[in-house]
């Protein structure tokens, strides 16, 4: 079965980014099997990174281990060895049998695989600079250097993202300006162009801008094409996160495609390709 990696509409190709490395909605997040599957197909896929107790990185989204793994306690207090011994929970909360992955393990997995042309693995940094240890930047660079050409580093903490990116010349970088306060204020004031300008001023180095999909559509209803505004200055746009195709989300998806969004983040890429023609 062909991997679901994009949808083409009116001459524009929109990538389907596999959110938390899911191809199907029922998939366990962050498994090596799905990461390789997507990258071998030349697709776009996302994982989350957190700083652990050793100052290195682990592939997890939640701050507490019990939320998504067989462990307990804060992720940032657990050592790499402790994390490597844990298992991921499946979508029912049971043991998936899949091990928690460290960043160096992820990089080695990608380095040893046959990556398809155009494949991109998004490393979404959850932490700010206050979480970094003395060794954090060096450990990131050492792990990612052999596979940097297949990666893009992103996050809401622009200073932390830039600190890591500066250690690897040429590493593609993205920025997510959609913190809750900024989005709420922008919707209240209607100053969408100001939002775009602040994002560009904060992260002029970003090649991809990650935008919450409902915010993009709210701007569109107000008569402002936020995707077009970023396109005008040469930025690509990702709209996050549409979990699945439903009666409620279908019109949203169609509008995003009409606005020529470059990428849609979804937990169900397979369902998108099956239901959106």
PDB file of C-alpha atoms in Angstrom:
ATOM      1  CA  UNK A   1       0.000   0.000   0.000  1.00  0.00           C
ATOM      2  CA  UNK A   2       1.398   3.395  -1.011  1.00  0.00           C
ATOM      3  CA  UNK A   3       2.290   5.565   1.960  1.00  0.00           C
ATOM      4  CA  UNK A   4       0.045   8.659   2.362  1.00  0.00           C
ATOM      5  CA  UNK A   5       2.453  11.590   2.098  1.00  0.00           C
ATOM      6  CA  UNK A   6       0.642  14.344   0.178  1.00  0.00           C
ATOM      7  CA  UNK A   7      -2.513  15.651  -1.488  1.00  0.00           C
ATOM      8  CA  UNK A   8      -2.462  17.626  -4.749  1.00  0.00           C
ATOM      9  CA  UNK A   9      -5.156  20.183  -5.429  1.00  0.00           C
ATOM     10  CA  UNK A  10      -5.318  22.680  -8.314  1.00  0.00           C
ATOM     11  CA  UNK A  11      -1.649  22.274  -9.094  1.00  0.00           C
ATOM     12  CA  UNK A  12      -0.481  22.691  -5.497  1.00  0.00           C
ATOM     13  CA  UNK A  13       0.993  19.808  -3.495  1.00  0.00           C
ATOM     14  CA  UNK A  14       0.302  19.791   0.241  1.00  0.00           C
ATOM     15  CA  UNK A  15       2.341  17.430   2.374  1.00  0.00           C
ATOM     16  CA  UNK A  16       0.642  15.351   5.047  1.00  0.00           C
ATOM     17  CA  UNK A  17       2.886  15.391   8.078  1.00  0.00           C
ATOM     18  CA  UNK A  18       2.628  12.275  10.242  1.00  0.00           C
ATOM     19  CA  UNK A  19       2.029  13.817  13.682  1.00  0.00           C
ATOM     20  CA  UNK A  20       3.983  12.076  16.434  1.00  0.00           C
ATOM     21  CA  UNK A  21       4.950   9.488  13.810  1.00  0.00           C
ATOM     22  CA  UNK A  22       1.424   8.196  13.271  1.00  0.00           C
ATOM     23  CA  UNK A  23       0.188   6.863   9.936  1.00  0.00           C
ATOM     24  CA  UNK A  24      -3.139   5.629  11.327  1.00  0.00           C
ATOM     25  CA  UNK A  25      -5.126   7.238  14.143  1.00  0.00           C
ATOM     26  CA  UNK A  26      -4.750   4.108  16.273  1.00  0.00           C
ATOM     27  CA  UNK A  27      -0.956   3.994  16.011  1.00  0.00           C
ATOM     28  CA  UNK A  28       1.249   4.237  19.074  1.00  0.00           C
ATOM     29  CA  UNK A  29       3.170   7.517  18.920  1.00  0.00           C
ATOM     30  CA  UNK A  30       6.907   7.728  18.194  1.00  0.00           C
ATOM     31  CA  UNK A  31       7.682   4.233  16.939  1.00  0.00           C
ATOM     32  CA  UNK A  32      10.779   3.613  14.852  1.00  0.00           C
ATOM     33  CA  UNK A  33       8.777   1.491  12.432  1.00  0.00           C
ATOM     34  CA  UNK A  34       6.522   4.360  11.371  1.00  0.00           C
ATOM     35  CA  UNK A  35       9.383   6.852  11.245  1.00  0.00           C
ATOM     36  CA  UNK A  36      11.271   4.693   8.782  1.00  0.00           C
ATOM     37  CA  UNK A  37       8.139   3.914   6.795  1.00  0.00           C
ATOM     38  CA  UNK A  38       7.402   7.593   6.231  1.00  0.00           C
ATOM     39  CA  UNK A  39      10.969   8.612   5.508  1.00  0.00           C
ATOM     40  CA  UNK A  40      11.540   5.785   3.068  1.00  0.00           C
ATOM     41  CA  UNK A  41       8.441   7.021   1.212  1.00  0.00           C
ATOM     42  CA  UNK A  42       9.853  10.556   1.022  1.00  0.00           C
ATOM     43  CA  UNK A  43       7.265  11.948   3.414  1.00  0.00           C
ATOM     44  CA  UNK A  44       7.140  14.459   6.247  1.00  0.00           C
ATOM     45  CA  UNK A  45       6.975  13.246   9.837  1.00  0.00           C
ATOM     46  CA  UNK A  46       7.190  14.831  13.300  1.00  0.00           C
ATOM     47  CA  UNK A  47       8.500  13.790  16.687  1.00  0.00           C
ATOM     48  CA  UNK A  48       8.855  15.732  19.946  1.00  0.00           C
ATOM     49  CA  UNK A  49      12.086  16.277  21.850  1.00  0.00           C
ATOM     50  CA  UNK A  50      12.598  16.914  25.549  1.00  0.00           C
ATOM     51  CA  UNK A  51      15.752  17.407  27.573  1.00  0.00           C
ATOM     52  CA  UNK A  52      16.240  14.560  30.049  1.00  0.00           C
ATOM     53  CA  UNK A  53      18.045  14.443  33.382  1.00  0.00           C
ATOM     54  CA  UNK A  54      21.410  13.885  31.704  1.00  0.00           C
ATOM     55  CA  UNK A  55      21.080  16.950  29.496  1.00  0.00           C
ATOM     56  CA  UNK A  56      20.562  14.862  26.354  1.00  0.00           C
ATOM     57  CA  UNK A  57      17.293  14.354  24.464  1.00  0.00           C
ATOM     58  CA  UNK A  58      14.439  11.850  24.508  1.00  0.00           C
ATOM     59  CA  UNK A  59      11.607  11.448  21.987  1.00  0.00           C
ATOM     60  CA  UNK A  60       8.545  12.231  24.127  1.00  0.00           C
ATOM     61  CA  UNK A  61       5.816  14.875  24.202  1.00  0.00           C
ATOM     62  CA  UNK A  62       4.419  14.772  27.741  1.00  0.00           C
ATOM     63  CA  UNK A  63       6.287  16.228  30.718  1.00  0.00           C
ATOM     64  CA  UNK A  64       5.429  13.320  33.023  1.00  0.00           C
ATOM     65  CA  UNK A  65       6.520   9.796  32.151  1.00  0.00           C
ATOM     66  CA  UNK A  66       3.291   8.199  33.379  1.00  0.00           C
ATOM     67  CA  UNK A  67       1.320  10.092  30.744  1.00  0.00           C
ATOM     68  CA  UNK A  68       2.763   8.121  27.842  1.00  0.00           C
ATOM     69  CA  UNK A  69       5.247   5.526  29.132  1.00  0.00           C
ATOM     70  CA  UNK A  70       5.645   2.709  31.648  1.00  0.00           C
ATOM     71  CA  UNK A  71       7.654   5.021  33.930  1.00  0.00           C
ATOM     72  CA  UNK A  72       6.763   7.644  36.526  1.00  0.00           C
ATOM     73  CA  UNK A  73       8.012  11.122  37.324  1.00  0.00           C
ATOM     74  CA  UNK A  74       9.200  14.141  35.333  1.00  0.00           C
ATOM     75  CA  UNK A  75      10.965  13.460  32.048  1.00  0.00           C
ATOM     76  CA  UNK A  76      13.594  16.060  32.867  1.00  0.00           C
ATOM     77  CA  UNK A  77      14.630  14.157  36.001  1.00  0.00           C
ATOM     78  CA  UNK A  78      15.052  10.746  34.345  1.00  0.00           C
ATOM     79  CA  UNK A  79      18.455   9.625  33.086  1.00  0.00           C
ATOM     80  CA  UNK A  80      18.994   8.378  29.552  1.00  0.00           C
ATOM     81  CA  UNK A  81      19.526   4.858  30.887  1.00  0.00           C
ATOM     82  CA  UNK A  82      16.259   4.959  32.821  1.00  0.00           C
ATOM     83  CA  UNK A  83      14.375   6.255  29.794  1.00  0.00           C
ATOM     84  CA  UNK A  84      15.835   3.624  27.475  1.00  0.00           C
ATOM     85  CA  UNK A  85      14.407   0.906  29.726  1.00  0.00           C
ATOM     86  CA  UNK A  86      10.829   2.216  29.442  1.00  0.00           C
ATOM     87  CA  UNK A  87       8.008   1.265  27.084  1.00  0.00           C
ATOM     88  CA  UNK A  88       5.571   3.544  25.288  1.00  0.00           C
ATOM     89  CA  UNK A  89       1.875   3.319  26.106  1.00  0.00           C
ATOM     90  CA  UNK A  90      -0.520   2.584  23.284  1.00  0.00           C
ATOM     91  CA  UNK A  91      -3.671   4.633  22.671  1.00  0.00           C
ATOM     92  CA  UNK A  92      -5.595   2.658  25.286  1.00  0.00           C
ATOM     93  CA  UNK A  93      -2.973   3.258  27.960  1.00  0.00           C
ATOM     94  CA  UNK A  94      -1.590  -0.279  27.753  1.00  0.00           C
ATOM     95  CA  UNK A  95       1.987  -1.342  27.152  1.00  0.00           C
ATOM     96  CA  UNK A  96       2.657  -1.111  23.421  1.00  0.00           C
ATOM     97  CA  UNK A  97       5.817  -3.207  23.586  1.00  0.00           C
ATOM     98  CA  UNK A  98       7.650  -0.321  21.857  1.00  0.00           C
ATOM     99  CA  UNK A  99      10.656   1.164  23.646  1.00  0.00           C
ATOM    100  CA  UNK A 100      11.109   4.841  24.424  1.00  0.00           C
ATOM    101  CA  UNK A 101      13.664   6.272  21.991  1.00  0.00           C
ATOM    102  CA  UNK A 102      16.593   8.566  22.719  1.00  0.00           C
ATOM    103  CA  UNK A 103      17.699  11.130  20.152  1.00  0.00           C
ATOM    104  CA  UNK A 104      20.963   9.376  19.337  1.00  0.00           C
ATOM    105  CA  UNK A 105      19.024   6.134  18.738  1.00  0.00           C
ATOM    106  CA  UNK A 106      16.640   7.973  16.419  1.00  0.00           C
ATOM    107  CA  UNK A 107      19.503   9.508  14.463  1.00  0.00           C
ATOM    108  CA  UNK A 108      21.224   6.151  14.115  1.00  0.00           C
ATOM    109  CA  UNK A 109      17.973   4.587  12.887  1.00  0.00           C
ATOM    110  CA  UNK A 110      17.638   7.224  10.165  1.00  0.00           C
ATOM    111  CA  UNK A 111      21.331   7.018   9.232  1.00  0.00           C
ATOM    112  CA  UNK A 112      21.053   3.285   8.629  1.00  0.00           C
ATOM    113  CA  UNK A 113      17.911   3.461   6.493  1.00  0.00           C
ATOM    114  CA  UNK A 114      17.268   4.182   2.824  1.00  0.00           C
ATOM    115  CA  UNK A 115      15.659   7.609   3.095  1.00  0.00           C
ATOM    116  CA  UNK A 116      13.444   8.648   0.190  1.00  0.00           C
ATOM    117  CA  UNK A 117      13.974  11.839  -1.782  1.00  0.00           C
ATOM    118  CA  UNK A 118      12.440  14.832  -0.026  1.00  0.00           C
ATOM    119  CA  UNK A 119      11.887  13.057   3.297  1.00  0.00           C
ATOM    120  CA  UNK A 120      11.892  15.380   6.315  1.00  0.00           C
ATOM    121  CA  UNK A 121      11.825  14.522  10.006  1.00  0.00           C
ATOM    122  CA  UNK A 122      10.676  17.434  12.155  1.00  0.00           C
ATOM    123  CA  UNK A 123      12.322  17.617  15.572  1.00  0.00           C
ATOM    124  CA  UNK A 124       9.869  19.654  17.636  1.00  0.00           C
ATOM    125  CA  UNK A 125      11.651  21.029  20.695  1.00  0.00           C
ATOM    126  CA  UNK A 126       9.406  21.309  23.747  1.00  0.00           C
ATOM    127  CA  UNK A 127      11.864  22.961  26.128  1.00  0.00           C
ATOM    128  CA  UNK A 128      13.233  26.461  26.565  1.00  0.00           C
ATOM    129  CA  UNK A 129      16.811  27.441  27.315  1.00  0.00           C
ATOM    130  CA  UNK A 130      16.194  27.063  31.047  1.00  0.00           C
ATOM    131  CA  UNK A 131      16.038  23.274  30.574  1.00  0.00           C
ATOM    132  CA  UNK A 132      19.440  23.049  28.879  1.00  0.00           C
ATOM    133  CA  UNK A 133      22.483  21.556  30.632  1.00  0.00           C
ATOM    134  CA  UNK A 134      26.096  22.369  29.830  1.00  0.00           C
ATOM    135  CA  UNK A 135      26.233  19.396  27.446  1.00  0.00           C
ATOM    136  CA  UNK A 136      22.838  19.800  25.751  1.00  0.00           C
ATOM    137  CA  UNK A 137      23.903  21.693  22.635  1.00  0.00           C
ATOM    138  CA  UNK A 138      26.927  19.480  21.990  1.00  0.00           C
ATOM    139  CA  UNK A 139      24.925  16.291  22.474  1.00  0.00           C
ATOM    140  CA  UNK A 140      22.310  17.499  19.992  1.00  0.00           C
ATOM    141  CA  UNK A 141      24.916  18.394  17.389  1.00  0.00           C
ATOM    142  CA  UNK A 142      26.779  15.106  17.794  1.00  0.00           C
ATOM    143  CA  UNK A 143      23.584  13.081  17.353  1.00  0.00           C
ATOM    144  CA  UNK A 144      22.098  15.006  14.431  1.00  0.00           C
ATOM    145  CA  UNK A 145      25.174  15.924  12.375  1.00  0.00           C
ATOM    146  CA  UNK A 146      25.213  12.706  10.274  1.00  0.00           C
ATOM    147  CA  UNK A 147      21.523  13.059   9.309  1.00  0.00           C
ATOM    148  CA  UNK A 148      20.958  16.827   9.458  1.00  0.00           C
ATOM    149  CA  UNK A 149      20.054  16.940   5.778  1.00  0.00           C
ATOM    150  CA  UNK A 150      16.883  14.986   6.504  1.00  0.00           C
ATOM    151  CA  UNK A 151      15.814  17.064   9.529  1.00  0.00           C
ATOM    152  CA  UNK A 152      14.129  20.333  10.413  1.00  0.00           C
ATOM    153  CA  UNK A 153      14.331  21.680  13.959  1.00  0.00           C
ATOM    154  CA  UNK A 154      11.321  23.586  15.271  1.00  0.00           C
ATOM    155  CA  UNK A 155       9.679  24.901  18.416  1.00  0.00           C
ATOM    156  CA  UNK A 156       7.901  27.781  20.138  1.00  0.00           C
ATOM    157  CA  UNK A 157      11.008  28.811  22.109  1.00  0.00           C
ATOM    158  CA  UNK A 158      12.874  30.687  19.388  1.00  0.00           C
ATOM    159  CA  UNK A 159      16.002  31.295  21.456  1.00  0.00           C
ATOM    160  CA  UNK A 160      16.350  27.617  22.347  1.00  0.00           C
ATOM    161  CA  UNK A 161      15.773  26.504  18.762  1.00  0.00           C
ATOM    162  CA  UNK A 162      18.353  28.965  17.491  1.00  0.00           C
ATOM    163  CA  UNK A 163      20.916  27.906  20.103  1.00  0.00           C
ATOM    164  CA  UNK A 164      20.739  24.306  18.892  1.00  0.00           C
ATOM    165  CA  UNK A 165      20.596  25.232  15.209  1.00  0.00           C
ATOM    166  CA  UNK A 166      23.693  27.401  15.496  1.00  0.00           C
ATOM    167  CA  UNK A 167      25.671  24.273  16.377  1.00  0.00           C
ATOM    168  CA  UNK A 168      24.876  22.705  12.992  1.00  0.00           C
ATOM    169  CA  UNK A 169      25.470  24.890   9.963  1.00  0.00           C
ATOM    170  CA  UNK A 170      22.774  24.483   7.349  1.00  0.00           C
ATOM    171  CA  UNK A 171      20.246  22.673   9.544  1.00  0.00           C
ATOM    172  CA  UNK A 172      16.750  23.740   8.376  1.00  0.00           C
ATOM    173  CA  UNK A 173      14.816  25.498  11.120  1.00  0.00           C
ATOM    174  CA  UNK A 174      11.152  26.303  11.726  1.00  0.00           C
ATOM    175  CA  UNK A 175       9.232  28.422  14.216  1.00  0.00           C
ATOM    176  CA  UNK A 176       5.821  28.125  15.866  1.00  0.00           C
ATOM    177  CA  UNK A 177       4.538  31.570  16.953  1.00  0.00           C
ATOM    178  CA  UNK A 178       1.130  30.283  18.078  1.00  0.00           C
ATOM    179  CA  UNK A 179       1.381  30.480  21.838  1.00  0.00           C
ATOM    180  CA  UNK A 180      -2.038  30.730  23.424  1.00  0.00           C
ATOM    181  CA  UNK A 181      -1.730  34.336  24.599  1.00  0.00           C
ATOM    182  CA  UNK A 182      -0.547  35.655  21.230  1.00  0.00           C
ATOM    183  CA  UNK A 183      -3.309  33.856  19.346  1.00  0.00           C
ATOM    184  CA  UNK A 184      -6.010  35.047  21.744  1.00  0.00           C
ATOM    185  CA  UNK A 185      -4.841  38.655  21.581  1.00  0.00           C
ATOM    186  CA  UNK A 186      -4.597  38.632  17.799  1.00  0.00           C
ATOM    187  CA  UNK A 187      -8.110  37.272  17.372  1.00  0.00           C
ATOM    188  CA  UNK A 188      -9.437  39.860  19.836  1.00  0.00           C
ATOM    189  CA  UNK A 189      -7.739  42.804  18.094  1.00  0.00           C
ATOM    190  CA  UNK A 190      -7.863  41.549  14.513  1.00  0.00           C
ATOM    191  CA  UNK A 191      -4.240  42.620  14.024  1.00  0.00           C
ATOM    192  CA  UNK A 192      -3.224  39.615  11.937  1.00  0.00           C
ATOM    193  CA  UNK A 193      -0.597  41.457   9.914  1.00  0.00           C
ATOM    194  CA  UNK A 194       1.077  42.530  13.166  1.00  0.00           C
ATOM    195  CA  UNK A 195       1.173  38.884  14.227  1.00  0.00           C
ATOM    196  CA  UNK A 196       2.918  37.949  10.991  1.00  0.00           C
ATOM    197  CA  UNK A 197       5.440  40.759  11.362  1.00  0.00           C
ATOM    198  CA  UNK A 198       6.235  39.818  14.970  1.00  0.00           C
ATOM    199  CA  UNK A 199       6.787  36.192  13.966  1.00  0.00           C
ATOM    200  CA  UNK A 200       9.129  37.228  11.167  1.00  0.00           C
ATOM    201  CA  UNK A 201      11.030  39.577  13.460  1.00  0.00           C
ATOM    202  CA  UNK A 202      11.395  36.882  16.127  1.00  0.00           C
ATOM    203  CA  UNK A 203      12.534  34.143  13.763  1.00  0.00           C
ATOM    204  CA  UNK A 204      13.810  35.595  10.480  1.00  0.00           C
ATOM    205  CA  UNK A 205      15.899  32.436  10.088  1.00  0.00           C
ATOM    206  CA  UNK A 206      12.850  30.126   9.954  1.00  0.00           C
ATOM    207  CA  UNK A 207      12.083  28.475   6.627  1.00  0.00           C
ATOM    208  CA  UNK A 208       8.827  26.912   7.876  1.00  0.00           C
ATOM    209  CA  UNK A 209       6.167  28.609  10.019  1.00  0.00           C
ATOM    210  CA  UNK A 210       3.878  26.338  12.049  1.00  0.00           C
ATOM    211  CA  UNK A 211       0.372  27.734  12.576  1.00  0.00           C
ATOM    212  CA  UNK A 212      -2.582  26.379  14.544  1.00  0.00           C
ATOM    213  CA  UNK A 213      -5.196  25.554  11.912  1.00  0.00           C
ATOM    214  CA  UNK A 214      -8.165  27.189  13.647  1.00  0.00           C
ATOM    215  CA  UNK A 215      -6.191  30.419  13.947  1.00  0.00           C
ATOM    216  CA  UNK A 216      -5.454  30.393  10.210  1.00  0.00           C
ATOM    217  CA  UNK A 217      -9.128  29.850   9.464  1.00  0.00           C
ATOM    218  CA  UNK A 218     -10.225  32.551  11.908  1.00  0.00           C
ATOM    219  CA  UNK A 219      -7.928  34.997  10.105  1.00  0.00           C
ATOM    220  CA  UNK A 220      -9.397  33.861   6.789  1.00  0.00           C
ATOM    221  CA  UNK A 221     -12.924  34.572   8.027  1.00  0.00           C
ATOM    222  CA  UNK A 222     -11.749  38.050   9.002  1.00  0.00           C
ATOM    223  CA  UNK A 223     -10.489  38.580   5.457  1.00  0.00           C
ATOM    224  CA  UNK A 224      -6.777  38.021   6.098  1.00  0.00           C
ATOM    225  CA  UNK A 225      -4.833  35.353   4.230  1.00  0.00           C
ATOM    226  CA  UNK A 226      -2.180  34.403   6.782  1.00  0.00           C
ATOM    227  CA  UNK A 227      -0.742  31.633   4.621  1.00  0.00           C
ATOM    228  CA  UNK A 228      -0.423  34.051   1.733  1.00  0.00           C
ATOM    229  CA  UNK A 229       1.256  36.637   3.972  1.00  0.00           C
ATOM    230  CA  UNK A 230       3.998  34.187   4.915  1.00  0.00           C
ATOM    231  CA  UNK A 231       4.282  32.940   1.344  1.00  0.00           C
ATOM    232  CA  UNK A 232       4.927  36.512   0.180  1.00  0.00           C
ATOM    233  CA  UNK A 233       8.183  36.569   2.167  1.00  0.00           C
ATOM    234  CA  UNK A 234       9.285  33.095   1.098  1.00  0.00           C
ATOM    235  CA  UNK A 235       8.144  31.075   4.108  1.00  0.00           C
ATOM    236  CA  UNK A 236       6.466  27.679   3.958  1.00  0.00           C
ATOM    237  CA  UNK A 237       3.437  27.103   6.200  1.00  0.00           C
ATOM    238  CA  UNK A 238       2.353  24.068   8.197  1.00  0.00           C
ATOM    239  CA  UNK A 239      -1.178  23.971   9.665  1.00  0.00           C
ATOM    240  CA  UNK A 240      -1.475  21.933  12.874  1.00  0.00           C
ATOM    241  CA  UNK A 241      -3.170  19.655  13.992  1.00  0.00           C
ATOM    242  CA  UNK A 242      -6.157  18.096  12.223  1.00  0.00           C
ATOM    243  CA  UNK A 243      -6.514  14.777  13.975  1.00  0.00           C
ATOM    244  CA  UNK A 244      -8.838  13.109  11.468  1.00  0.00           C
ATOM    245  CA  UNK A 245     -11.290  13.732   8.631  1.00  0.00           C
ATOM    246  CA  UNK A 246     -14.796  14.200  10.043  1.00  0.00           C
ATOM    247  CA  UNK A 247     -17.928  16.063   9.002  1.00  0.00           C
ATOM    248  CA  UNK A 248     -16.688  18.949  11.153  1.00  0.00           C
ATOM    249  CA  UNK A 249     -13.111  19.034   9.873  1.00  0.00           C
ATOM    250  CA  UNK A 250     -13.700  18.356   6.183  1.00  0.00           C
ATOM    251  CA  UNK A 251     -14.644  21.995   5.359  1.00  0.00           C
ATOM    252  CA  UNK A 252     -11.590  23.183   7.319  1.00  0.00           C
ATOM    253  CA  UNK A 253      -9.310  20.868   5.370  1.00  0.00           C
ATOM    254  CA  UNK A 254     -10.793  21.947   2.058  1.00  0.00           C
ATOM    255  CA  UNK A 255     -10.291  25.607   2.907  1.00  0.00           C
ATOM    256  CA  UNK A 256      -6.682  25.065   3.959  1.00  0.00           C
ATOM    257  CA  UNK A 257      -6.040  23.291   0.678  1.00  0.00           C
ATOM    258  CA  UNK A 258      -7.665  26.161  -1.214  1.00  0.00           C
ATOM    259  CA  UNK A 259      -5.371  28.594   0.638  1.00  0.00           C
ATOM    260  CA  UNK A 260      -2.412  26.505  -0.593  1.00  0.00           C
ATOM    261  CA  UNK A 261      -1.047  25.464   2.760  1.00  0.00           C
ATOM    262  CA  UNK A 262       2.256  23.663   2.259  1.00  0.00           C
ATOM    263  CA  UNK A 263       1.764  21.042   4.933  1.00  0.00           C
ATOM    264  CA  UNK A 264      -1.029  19.734   7.169  1.00  0.00           C
ATOM    265  CA  UNK A 265      -0.226  18.005  10.437  1.00  0.00           C
ATOM    266  CA  UNK A 266      -2.496  15.047  11.120  1.00  0.00           C
ATOM    267  CA  UNK A 267      -2.727  11.938  13.282  1.00  0.00           C
ATOM    268  CA  UNK A 268      -4.451  10.073  10.442  1.00  0.00           C
ATOM    269  CA  UNK A 269      -2.617  10.578   7.129  1.00  0.00           C
ATOM    270  CA  UNK A 270      -4.106   7.347   5.825  1.00  0.00           C
ATOM    271  CA  UNK A 271      -7.626   8.619   6.447  1.00  0.00           C
ATOM    272  CA  UNK A 272      -6.820  11.928   4.754  1.00  0.00           C
ATOM    273  CA  UNK A 273      -5.720  10.250   1.555  1.00  0.00           C
ATOM    274  CA  UNK A 274      -8.691   7.890   1.609  1.00  0.00           C
ATOM    275  CA  UNK A 275     -11.312  10.597   2.183  1.00  0.00           C
ATOM    276  CA  UNK A 276      -9.938  13.782   0.621  1.00  0.00           C
ATOM    277  CA  UNK A 277      -9.539  13.526  -3.141  1.00  0.00           C
TER     278      UNK A 277
END
